[in-house]
Tab-separated table of C-alpha atoms and ligand atoms in Angstrom:
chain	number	residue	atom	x	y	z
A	1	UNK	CA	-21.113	100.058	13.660
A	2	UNK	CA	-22.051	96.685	12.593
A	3	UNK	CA	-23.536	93.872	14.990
A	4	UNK	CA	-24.182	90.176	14.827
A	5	UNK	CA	-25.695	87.416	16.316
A	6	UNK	CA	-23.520	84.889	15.635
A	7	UNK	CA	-20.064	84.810	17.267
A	8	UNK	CA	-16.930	85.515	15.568
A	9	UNK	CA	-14.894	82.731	13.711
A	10	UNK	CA	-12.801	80.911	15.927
A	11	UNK	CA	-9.244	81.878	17.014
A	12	UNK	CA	-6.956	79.806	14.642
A	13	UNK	CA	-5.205	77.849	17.616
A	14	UNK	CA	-2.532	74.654	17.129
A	15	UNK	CA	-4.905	71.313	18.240
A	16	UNK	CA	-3.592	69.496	20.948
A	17	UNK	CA	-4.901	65.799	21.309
A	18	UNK	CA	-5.732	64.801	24.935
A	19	UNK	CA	-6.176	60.882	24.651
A	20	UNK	CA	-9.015	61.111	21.832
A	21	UNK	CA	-9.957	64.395	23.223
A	22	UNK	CA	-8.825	67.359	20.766
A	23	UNK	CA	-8.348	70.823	22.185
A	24	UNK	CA	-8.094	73.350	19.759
A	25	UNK	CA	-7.186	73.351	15.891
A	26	UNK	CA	-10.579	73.832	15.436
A	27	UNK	CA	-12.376	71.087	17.109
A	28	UNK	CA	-15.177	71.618	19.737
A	29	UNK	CA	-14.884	73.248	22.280
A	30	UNK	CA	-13.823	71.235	25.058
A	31	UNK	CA	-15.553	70.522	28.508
A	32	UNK	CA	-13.470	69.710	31.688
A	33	UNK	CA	-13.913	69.805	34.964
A	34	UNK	CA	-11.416	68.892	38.254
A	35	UNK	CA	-12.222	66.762	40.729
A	36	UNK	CA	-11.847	67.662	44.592
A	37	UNK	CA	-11.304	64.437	46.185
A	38	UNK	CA	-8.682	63.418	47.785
A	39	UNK	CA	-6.483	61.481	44.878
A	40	UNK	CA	-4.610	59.134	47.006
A	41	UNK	CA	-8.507	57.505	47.891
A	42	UNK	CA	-8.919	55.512	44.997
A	43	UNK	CA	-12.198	54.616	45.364
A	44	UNK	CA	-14.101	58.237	46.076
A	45	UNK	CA	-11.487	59.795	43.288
A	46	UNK	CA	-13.111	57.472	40.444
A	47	UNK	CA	-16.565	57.713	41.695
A	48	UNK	CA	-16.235	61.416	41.453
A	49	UNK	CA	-14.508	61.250	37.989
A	50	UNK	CA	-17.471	58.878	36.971
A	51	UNK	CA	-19.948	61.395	38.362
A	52	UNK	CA	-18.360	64.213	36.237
A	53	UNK	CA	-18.245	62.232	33.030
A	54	UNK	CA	-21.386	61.409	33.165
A	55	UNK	CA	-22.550	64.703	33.605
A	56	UNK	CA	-20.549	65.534	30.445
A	57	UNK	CA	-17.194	66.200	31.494
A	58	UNK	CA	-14.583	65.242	28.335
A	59	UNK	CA	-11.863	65.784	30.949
A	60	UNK	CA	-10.890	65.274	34.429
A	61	UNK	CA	-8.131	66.896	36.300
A	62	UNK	CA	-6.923	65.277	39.423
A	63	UNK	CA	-4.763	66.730	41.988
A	64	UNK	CA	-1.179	65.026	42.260
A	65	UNK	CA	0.425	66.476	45.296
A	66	UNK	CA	2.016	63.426	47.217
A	67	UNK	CA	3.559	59.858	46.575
A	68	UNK	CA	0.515	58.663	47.891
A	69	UNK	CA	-1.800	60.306	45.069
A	70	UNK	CA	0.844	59.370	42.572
A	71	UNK	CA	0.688	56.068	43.547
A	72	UNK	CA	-3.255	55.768	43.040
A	73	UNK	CA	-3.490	57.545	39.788
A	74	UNK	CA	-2.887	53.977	37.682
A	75	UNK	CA	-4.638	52.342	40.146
A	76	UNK	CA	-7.718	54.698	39.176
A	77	UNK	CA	-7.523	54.555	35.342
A	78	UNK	CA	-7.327	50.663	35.490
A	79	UNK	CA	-10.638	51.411	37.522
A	80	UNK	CA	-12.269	53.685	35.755
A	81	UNK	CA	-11.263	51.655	32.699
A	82	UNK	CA	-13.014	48.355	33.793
A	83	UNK	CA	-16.464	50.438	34.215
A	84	UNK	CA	-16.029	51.260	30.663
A	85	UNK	CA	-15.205	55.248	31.651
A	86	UNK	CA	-12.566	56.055	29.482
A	87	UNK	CA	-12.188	59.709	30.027
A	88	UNK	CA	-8.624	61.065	30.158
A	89	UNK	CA	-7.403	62.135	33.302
A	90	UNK	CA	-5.349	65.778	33.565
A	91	UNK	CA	-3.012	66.069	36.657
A	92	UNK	CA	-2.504	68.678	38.331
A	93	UNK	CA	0.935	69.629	39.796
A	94	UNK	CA	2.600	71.933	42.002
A	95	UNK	CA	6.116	72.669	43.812
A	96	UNK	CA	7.058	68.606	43.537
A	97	UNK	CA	5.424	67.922	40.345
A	98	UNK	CA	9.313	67.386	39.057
A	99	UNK	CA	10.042	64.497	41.691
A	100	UNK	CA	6.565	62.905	41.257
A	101	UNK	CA	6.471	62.034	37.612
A	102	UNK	CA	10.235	61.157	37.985
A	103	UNK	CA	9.556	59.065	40.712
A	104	UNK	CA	6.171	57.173	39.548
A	105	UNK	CA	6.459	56.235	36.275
A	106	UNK	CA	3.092	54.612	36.157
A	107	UNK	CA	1.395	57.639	36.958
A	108	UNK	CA	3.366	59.422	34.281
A	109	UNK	CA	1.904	56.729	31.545
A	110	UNK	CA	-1.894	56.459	33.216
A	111	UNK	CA	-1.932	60.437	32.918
A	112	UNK	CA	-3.229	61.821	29.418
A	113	UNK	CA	-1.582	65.380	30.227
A	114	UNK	CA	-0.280	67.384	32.984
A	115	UNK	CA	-0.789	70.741	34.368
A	116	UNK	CA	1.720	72.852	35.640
A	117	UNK	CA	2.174	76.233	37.373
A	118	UNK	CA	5.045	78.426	36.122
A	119	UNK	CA	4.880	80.171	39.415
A	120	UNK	CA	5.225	77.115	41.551
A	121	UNK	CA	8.010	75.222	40.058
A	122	UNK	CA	10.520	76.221	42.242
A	123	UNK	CA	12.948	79.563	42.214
A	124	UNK	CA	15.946	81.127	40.985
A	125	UNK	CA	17.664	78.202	39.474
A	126	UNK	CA	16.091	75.565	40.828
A	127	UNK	CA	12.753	76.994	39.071
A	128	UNK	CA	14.454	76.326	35.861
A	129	UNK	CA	16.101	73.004	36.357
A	130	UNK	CA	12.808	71.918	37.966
A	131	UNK	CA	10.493	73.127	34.830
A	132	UNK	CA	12.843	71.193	32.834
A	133	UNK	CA	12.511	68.050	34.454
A	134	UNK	CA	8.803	68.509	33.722
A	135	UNK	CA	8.784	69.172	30.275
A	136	UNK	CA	10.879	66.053	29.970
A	137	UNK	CA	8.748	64.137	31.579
A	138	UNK	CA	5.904	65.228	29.037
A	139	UNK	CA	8.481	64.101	25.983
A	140	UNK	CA	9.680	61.203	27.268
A	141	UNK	CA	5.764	59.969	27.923
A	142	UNK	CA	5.050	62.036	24.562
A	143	UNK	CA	1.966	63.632	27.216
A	144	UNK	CA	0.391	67.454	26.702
A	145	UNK	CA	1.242	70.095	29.040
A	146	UNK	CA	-1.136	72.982	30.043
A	147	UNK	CA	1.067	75.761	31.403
A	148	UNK	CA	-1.401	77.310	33.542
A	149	UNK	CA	-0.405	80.730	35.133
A	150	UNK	CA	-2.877	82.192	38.126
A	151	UNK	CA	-2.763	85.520	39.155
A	152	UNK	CA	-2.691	84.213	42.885
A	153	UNK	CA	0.550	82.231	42.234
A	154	UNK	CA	2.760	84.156	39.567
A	155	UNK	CA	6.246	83.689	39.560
A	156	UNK	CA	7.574	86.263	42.177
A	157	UNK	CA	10.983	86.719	40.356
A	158	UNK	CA	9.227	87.618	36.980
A	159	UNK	CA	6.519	89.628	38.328
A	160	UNK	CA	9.558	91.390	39.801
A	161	UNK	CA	11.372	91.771	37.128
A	162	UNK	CA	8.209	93.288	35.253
A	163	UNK	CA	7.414	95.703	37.769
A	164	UNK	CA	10.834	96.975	37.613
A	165	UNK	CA	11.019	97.306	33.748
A	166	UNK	CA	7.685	99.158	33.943
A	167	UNK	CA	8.656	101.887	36.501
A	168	UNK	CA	12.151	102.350	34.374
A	169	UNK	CA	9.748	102.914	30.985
A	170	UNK	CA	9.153	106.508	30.038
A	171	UNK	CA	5.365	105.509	29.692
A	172	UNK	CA	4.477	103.222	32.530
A	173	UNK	CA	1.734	100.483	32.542
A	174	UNK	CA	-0.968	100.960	35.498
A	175	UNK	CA	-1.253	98.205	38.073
A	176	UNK	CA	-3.632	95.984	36.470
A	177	UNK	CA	-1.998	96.270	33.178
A	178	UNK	CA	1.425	95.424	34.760
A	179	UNK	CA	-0.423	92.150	36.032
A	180	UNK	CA	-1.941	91.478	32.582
A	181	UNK	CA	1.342	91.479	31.317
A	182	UNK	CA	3.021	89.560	33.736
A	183	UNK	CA	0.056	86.880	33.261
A	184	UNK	CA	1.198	87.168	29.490
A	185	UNK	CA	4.621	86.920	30.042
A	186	UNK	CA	4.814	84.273	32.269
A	187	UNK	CA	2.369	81.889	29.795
A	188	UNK	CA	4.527	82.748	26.942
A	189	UNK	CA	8.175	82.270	28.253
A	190	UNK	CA	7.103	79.154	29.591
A	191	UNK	CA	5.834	77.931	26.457
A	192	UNK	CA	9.038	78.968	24.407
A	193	UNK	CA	11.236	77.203	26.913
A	194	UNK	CA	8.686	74.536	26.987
A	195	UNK	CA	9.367	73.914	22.935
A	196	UNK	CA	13.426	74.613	23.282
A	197	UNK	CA	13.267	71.862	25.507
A	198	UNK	CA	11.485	69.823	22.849
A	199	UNK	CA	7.882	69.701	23.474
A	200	UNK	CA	6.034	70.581	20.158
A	201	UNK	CA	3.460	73.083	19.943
A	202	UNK	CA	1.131	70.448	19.017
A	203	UNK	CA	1.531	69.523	23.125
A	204	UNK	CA	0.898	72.662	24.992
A	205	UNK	CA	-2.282	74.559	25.827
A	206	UNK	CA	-2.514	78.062	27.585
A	207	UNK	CA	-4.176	79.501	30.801
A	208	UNK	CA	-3.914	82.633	32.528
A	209	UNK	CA	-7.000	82.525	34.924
A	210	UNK	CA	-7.847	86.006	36.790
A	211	UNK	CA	-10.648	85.977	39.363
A	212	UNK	CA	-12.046	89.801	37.784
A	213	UNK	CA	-14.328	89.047	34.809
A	214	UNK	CA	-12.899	92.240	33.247
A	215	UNK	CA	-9.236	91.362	33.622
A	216	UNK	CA	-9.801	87.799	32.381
A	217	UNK	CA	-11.619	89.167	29.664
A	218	UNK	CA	-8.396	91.909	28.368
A	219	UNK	CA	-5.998	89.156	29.432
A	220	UNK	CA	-7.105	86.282	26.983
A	221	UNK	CA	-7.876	88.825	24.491
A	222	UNK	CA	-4.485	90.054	24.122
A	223	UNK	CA	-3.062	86.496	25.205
A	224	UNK	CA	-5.363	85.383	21.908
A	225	UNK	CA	-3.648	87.797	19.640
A	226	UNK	CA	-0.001	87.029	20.712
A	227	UNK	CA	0.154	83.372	20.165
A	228	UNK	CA	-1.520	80.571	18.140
A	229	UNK	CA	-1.189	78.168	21.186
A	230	UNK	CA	-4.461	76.251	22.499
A	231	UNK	CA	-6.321	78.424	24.882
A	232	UNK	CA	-7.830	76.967	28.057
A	233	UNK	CA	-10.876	79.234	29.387
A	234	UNK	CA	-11.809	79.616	32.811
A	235	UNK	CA	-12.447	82.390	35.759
A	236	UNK	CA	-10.776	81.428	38.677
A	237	UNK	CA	-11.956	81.350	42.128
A	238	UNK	CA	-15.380	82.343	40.338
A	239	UNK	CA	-17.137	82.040	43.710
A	240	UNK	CA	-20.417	79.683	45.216
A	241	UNK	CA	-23.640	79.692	43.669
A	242	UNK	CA	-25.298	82.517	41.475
A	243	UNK	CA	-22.180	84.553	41.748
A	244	UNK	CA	-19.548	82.046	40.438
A	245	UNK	CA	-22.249	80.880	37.834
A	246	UNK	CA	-22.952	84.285	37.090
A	247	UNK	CA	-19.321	85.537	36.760
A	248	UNK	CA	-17.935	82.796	34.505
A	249	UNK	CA	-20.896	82.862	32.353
A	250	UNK	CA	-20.091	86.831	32.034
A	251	UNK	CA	-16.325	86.496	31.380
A	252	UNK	CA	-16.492	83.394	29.059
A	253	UNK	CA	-19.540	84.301	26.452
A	254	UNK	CA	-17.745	87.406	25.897
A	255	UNK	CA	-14.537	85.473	25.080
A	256	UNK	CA	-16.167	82.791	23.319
A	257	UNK	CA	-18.445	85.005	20.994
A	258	UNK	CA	-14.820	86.802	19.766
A	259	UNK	CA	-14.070	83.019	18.721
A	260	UNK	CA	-11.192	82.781	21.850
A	261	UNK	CA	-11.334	79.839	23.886
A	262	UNK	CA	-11.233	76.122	23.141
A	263	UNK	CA	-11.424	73.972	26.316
A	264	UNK	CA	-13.522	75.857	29.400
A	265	UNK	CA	-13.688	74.860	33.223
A	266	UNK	CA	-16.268	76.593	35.559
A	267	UNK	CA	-14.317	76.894	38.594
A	268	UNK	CA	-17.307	76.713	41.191
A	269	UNK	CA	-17.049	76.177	44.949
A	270	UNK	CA	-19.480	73.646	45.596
A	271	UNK	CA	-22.104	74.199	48.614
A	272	UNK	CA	-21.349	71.530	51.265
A	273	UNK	CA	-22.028	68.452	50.462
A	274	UNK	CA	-23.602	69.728	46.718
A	275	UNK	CA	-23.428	67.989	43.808
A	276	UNK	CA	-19.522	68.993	41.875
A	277	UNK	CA	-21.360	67.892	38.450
A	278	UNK	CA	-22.380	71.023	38.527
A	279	UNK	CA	-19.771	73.135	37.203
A	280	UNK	CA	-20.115	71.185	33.981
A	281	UNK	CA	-23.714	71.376	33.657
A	282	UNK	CA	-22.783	74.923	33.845
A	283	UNK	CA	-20.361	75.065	31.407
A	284	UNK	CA	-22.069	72.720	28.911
A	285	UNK	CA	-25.155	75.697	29.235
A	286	UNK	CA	-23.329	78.137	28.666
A	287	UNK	CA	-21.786	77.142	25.209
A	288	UNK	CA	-25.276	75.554	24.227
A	289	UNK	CA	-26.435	79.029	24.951
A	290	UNK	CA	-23.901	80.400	22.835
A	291	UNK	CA	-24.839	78.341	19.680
A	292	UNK	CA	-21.467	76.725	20.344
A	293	UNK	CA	-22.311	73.216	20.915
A	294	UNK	CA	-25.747	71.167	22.005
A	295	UNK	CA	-25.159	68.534	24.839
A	296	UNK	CA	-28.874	68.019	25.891
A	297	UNK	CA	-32.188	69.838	25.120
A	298	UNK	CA	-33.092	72.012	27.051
A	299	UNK	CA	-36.235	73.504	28.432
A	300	UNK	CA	-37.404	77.549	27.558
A	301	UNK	CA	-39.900	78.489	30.328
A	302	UNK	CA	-41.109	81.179	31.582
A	303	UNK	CA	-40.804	83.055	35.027
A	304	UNK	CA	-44.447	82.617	36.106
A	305	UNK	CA	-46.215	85.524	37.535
A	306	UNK	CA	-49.946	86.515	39.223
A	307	UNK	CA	-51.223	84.741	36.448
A	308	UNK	CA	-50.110	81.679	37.147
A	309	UNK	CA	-52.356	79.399	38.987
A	310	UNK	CA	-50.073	77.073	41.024
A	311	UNK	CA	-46.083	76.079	40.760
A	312	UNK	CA	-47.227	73.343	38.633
A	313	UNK	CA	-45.536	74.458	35.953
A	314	UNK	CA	-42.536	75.576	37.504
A	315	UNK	CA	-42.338	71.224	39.259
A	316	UNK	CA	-43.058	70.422	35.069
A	317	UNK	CA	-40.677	72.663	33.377
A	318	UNK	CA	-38.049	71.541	35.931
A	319	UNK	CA	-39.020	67.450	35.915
A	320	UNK	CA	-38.739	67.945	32.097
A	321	UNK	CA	-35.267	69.468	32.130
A	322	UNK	CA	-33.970	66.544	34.471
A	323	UNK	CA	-35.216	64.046	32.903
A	324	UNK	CA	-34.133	64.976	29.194
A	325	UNK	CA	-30.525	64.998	31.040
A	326	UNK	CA	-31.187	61.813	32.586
A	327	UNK	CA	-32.634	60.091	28.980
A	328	UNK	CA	-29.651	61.526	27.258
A	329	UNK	CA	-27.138	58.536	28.546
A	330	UNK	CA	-29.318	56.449	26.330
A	331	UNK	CA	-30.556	58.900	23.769
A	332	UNK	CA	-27.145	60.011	22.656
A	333	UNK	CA	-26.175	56.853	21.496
A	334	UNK	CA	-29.483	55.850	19.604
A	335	UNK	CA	-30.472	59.059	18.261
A	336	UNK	CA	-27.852	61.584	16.561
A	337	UNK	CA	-29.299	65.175	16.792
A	338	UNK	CA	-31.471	64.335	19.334
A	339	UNK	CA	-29.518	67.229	21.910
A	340	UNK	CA	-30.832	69.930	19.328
A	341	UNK	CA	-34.763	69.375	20.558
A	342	UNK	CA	-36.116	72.545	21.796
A	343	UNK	CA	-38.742	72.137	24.471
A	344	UNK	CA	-40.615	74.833	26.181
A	345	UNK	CA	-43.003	74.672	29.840
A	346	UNK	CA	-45.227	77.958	29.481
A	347	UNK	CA	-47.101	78.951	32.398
A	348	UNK	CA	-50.634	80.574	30.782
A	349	UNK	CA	-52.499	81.434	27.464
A	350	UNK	CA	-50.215	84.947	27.432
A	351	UNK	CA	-47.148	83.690	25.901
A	352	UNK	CA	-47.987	80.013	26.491
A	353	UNK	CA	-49.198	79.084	22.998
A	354	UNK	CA	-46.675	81.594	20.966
A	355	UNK	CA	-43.536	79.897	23.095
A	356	UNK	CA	-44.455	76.867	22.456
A	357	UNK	CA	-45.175	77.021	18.641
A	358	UNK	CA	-41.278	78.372	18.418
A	359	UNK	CA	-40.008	75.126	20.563
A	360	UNK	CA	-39.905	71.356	18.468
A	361	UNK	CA	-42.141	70.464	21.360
A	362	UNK	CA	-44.277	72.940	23.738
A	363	UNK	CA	-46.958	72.682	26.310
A	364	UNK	CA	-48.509	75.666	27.372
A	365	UNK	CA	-50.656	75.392	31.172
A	366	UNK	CA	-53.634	77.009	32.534
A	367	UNK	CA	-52.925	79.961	34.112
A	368	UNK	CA	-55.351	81.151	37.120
A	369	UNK	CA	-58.853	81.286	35.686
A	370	UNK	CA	-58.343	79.854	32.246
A	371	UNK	CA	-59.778	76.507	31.244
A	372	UNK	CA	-58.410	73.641	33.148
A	373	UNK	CA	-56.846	71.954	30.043
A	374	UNK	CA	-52.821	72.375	28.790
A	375	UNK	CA	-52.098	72.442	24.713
A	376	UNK	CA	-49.438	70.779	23.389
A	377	UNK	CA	-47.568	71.805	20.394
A	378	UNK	CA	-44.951	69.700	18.426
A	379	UNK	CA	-43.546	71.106	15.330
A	380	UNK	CA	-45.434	74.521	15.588
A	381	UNK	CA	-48.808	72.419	15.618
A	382	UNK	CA	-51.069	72.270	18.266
A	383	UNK	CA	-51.328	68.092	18.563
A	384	UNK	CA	-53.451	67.387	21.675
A	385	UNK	CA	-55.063	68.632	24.742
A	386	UNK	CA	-53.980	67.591	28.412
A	387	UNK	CA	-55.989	67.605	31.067
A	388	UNK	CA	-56.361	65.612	33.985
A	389	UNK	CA	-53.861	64.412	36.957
A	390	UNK	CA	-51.711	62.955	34.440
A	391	UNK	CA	-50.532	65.694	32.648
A	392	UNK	CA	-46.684	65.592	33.087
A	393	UNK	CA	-46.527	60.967	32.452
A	394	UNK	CA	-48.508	62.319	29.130
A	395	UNK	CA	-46.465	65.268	28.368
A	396	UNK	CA	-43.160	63.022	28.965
A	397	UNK	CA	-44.246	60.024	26.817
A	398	UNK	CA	-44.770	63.102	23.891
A	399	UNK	CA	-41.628	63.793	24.482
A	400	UNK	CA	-40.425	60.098	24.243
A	401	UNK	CA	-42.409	59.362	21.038
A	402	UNK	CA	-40.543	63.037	19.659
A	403	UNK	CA	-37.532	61.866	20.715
A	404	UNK	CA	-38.043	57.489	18.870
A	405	UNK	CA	-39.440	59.168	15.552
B	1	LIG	FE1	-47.085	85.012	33.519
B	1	LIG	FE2	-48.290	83.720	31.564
B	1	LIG	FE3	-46.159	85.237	31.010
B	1	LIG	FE4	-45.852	82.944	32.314
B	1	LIG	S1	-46.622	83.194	30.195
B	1	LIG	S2	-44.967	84.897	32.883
B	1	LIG	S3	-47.690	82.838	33.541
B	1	LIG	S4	-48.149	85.950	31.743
């Protein structure tokens, strides 16, 4: 059995162009994120899209679920536009998406694509004349579509329809496979009646999101192999802290290291009141960890332990990681590359000065009884010794002078 430690090629998928943003066809791997504001206020809506493309976010999906919110959406790209944010905005529509984008042609134009829910267009025939009306929409305003199935909302007729053919076959599917299919099924007919209509290829992306990290992970797989369509990653209803972190991060790398995936969302639920740049932050960590992409560099460090004297190290390692984000606004522009930089905050002599040789810049602190002084290493080369109350202004400005030459 052979092994590797670099992922797999990437899928071959069709590229879809979002505004400037390209999803698939073998571009980057895209990061978006969704905001949870209320659309129809204006004013929090494009602070929170602000917040999110800051943090990194290429795109921003915005609920559209009443005349109201239709009627702010060019009202907050004219906004966001005159604060020089330019990131395209996705909506996101459900049961009346049809009669919205009819209705508001404004928000049809100030939208860069639109999401919709095979299993909450409508039913029977109404689901069909209703899906129509929004692939229409997305020709006449020449707009992307992601058809995004969810296991919590498939189509009730097709799953139907499935379940039936499967207990008729002579070899019947169990019940998770008969809901990876019908995840399948629904993404694909959508997308062939989606192009009969008249949208090209070239204008549709893929999701089938799953909430199980193993079912999301057998569902794109086989999703990857049927179709060349763009696929849009991302574990639904992932869950608050550590465990929605923790389950995404699971169910993507997998995915991603096959080469499957080229736009991911990290669907976390936000503590109250916490910060909803997080769920990029996330997902921009996860494909840096991967080798996929660099957006900032970040900080190796190690867990601490008896040895360590005092949480100094753990305040430094973490100061150092914020403010590299924070510096990045202005670093990005002035200094290509600069979101490779390795940096490592070591916590003793154990693994302190080995770490930190490996990192572009290291510092390596006095654990409990060792000489009160910290080495720091740039390039592999021990440069200078800290010591003092100043130790993190002095390790910072290293950084900065890395960072200018
Ligand atoms: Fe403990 Fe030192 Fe290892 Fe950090 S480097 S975990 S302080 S032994």
């Amino acid at each position: 059995m052979s092994s590797s430690n670099v992922p797999s090629p990437r899928r071959k998928s069709v590229g879809v162009k979002v505004g400037p943003v390209m999803i698939g066809g073998g571009a980057p791997i895209v990061v978006q994120s969704m905001t949870n504001t209320d659309t129809a206020n204006e004013l929090a809506t494009v602070q929170q899209v602000e917040q999110l493309a800051l943090a990194g976010s290429e795109l921003v999906r915005i609920t559209v679920n009443t005349k109201e919110a239709a009627q702010a959406v060019p009202g907050i790209r004219a906004r966001l536009d005159d604060i020089g944010c330019h990131v395209p905005l996705v909506g996101d529509f459900h049961f009346n998406g049809h009669k919205l984008l009819t209705a508001y042609p404004d928000c049809a134009q100030a939208l860069a694509k639109y999401r919709i829910n095979p299993g909450n267009v409508g039913h029977g025939k109404k689901r069909d004349e209703q899906f129509s009306i929004l692939i229409e929409m997305a020709c006449k305003y020449d707009k992307p579509v992601r058809i995004g199935v969810n296991w919590g909302s498939l189509d009730p007729e097709m799953l139907a329809r499935i379940m039936d053919e499967n207990a008729r076959s002579s070899d019947p599917l169990g019940a998770s496979q008969v809901m990876h299919k019908a995840l399948i099924t629904s993404a694909l007919e959508s997308a062939a009646k989606a192009e009969e209509i008249g949208l090209g290829r070239d204008h549709i992306v893929l999701s089938c999101k799953v909430s199980g990290v193993q079912d999301l992970i057998a569902v794109y797989g086989e999703l990857a192999e049927q179709c060349e369509y763009a696929l849009h990653l991302g574990l639904t209803e992932a869950g608050m802290g550590s465990k929605g972190i923790v389950a995404s991060t699971a169910a993507l790398s997998v995915l991603l290291f096959r080469g499957i995936g080229d736009t991911i969302r990290i669907s976390l639920t936000p503590e109250p009141g916490g910060d909803r740049a997080r769920e990029v932050i996330v997902a921009q960590e996860i494909l840096q960890t991967m080798g996929l992409r660099a957006f900032v560099p970040l900080v190796a460090s190690c867990p601490g332990c008896g040895r360590t004297s005092s949480t100094y190290f753990q305040e430094l390692a973490e100061s150092i990681q914020l403010y590299v984000r924070e510096q990045m606004i202005v670093w990005r522009e002035q200094y290509e590359g600069v979101e490779n930089m390795s940096l490592a905050v070591m916590g003793c002599v154990v693994n302190g000065p080995g770490e930190s040789k490996h990192a572009d810049i290291g510092i390596s602190l006095p654990g409990s009884g060792e000489t009160p002084v910290a080495p720091v290493f740039v390039d592999g080369q021990k440069t200078v010794t800290l010591k003092g109350d100043h130790i993190a202004d002095e390790f910072r400005a290293i950084v900065d002078e890395y960072v200018r030459t």
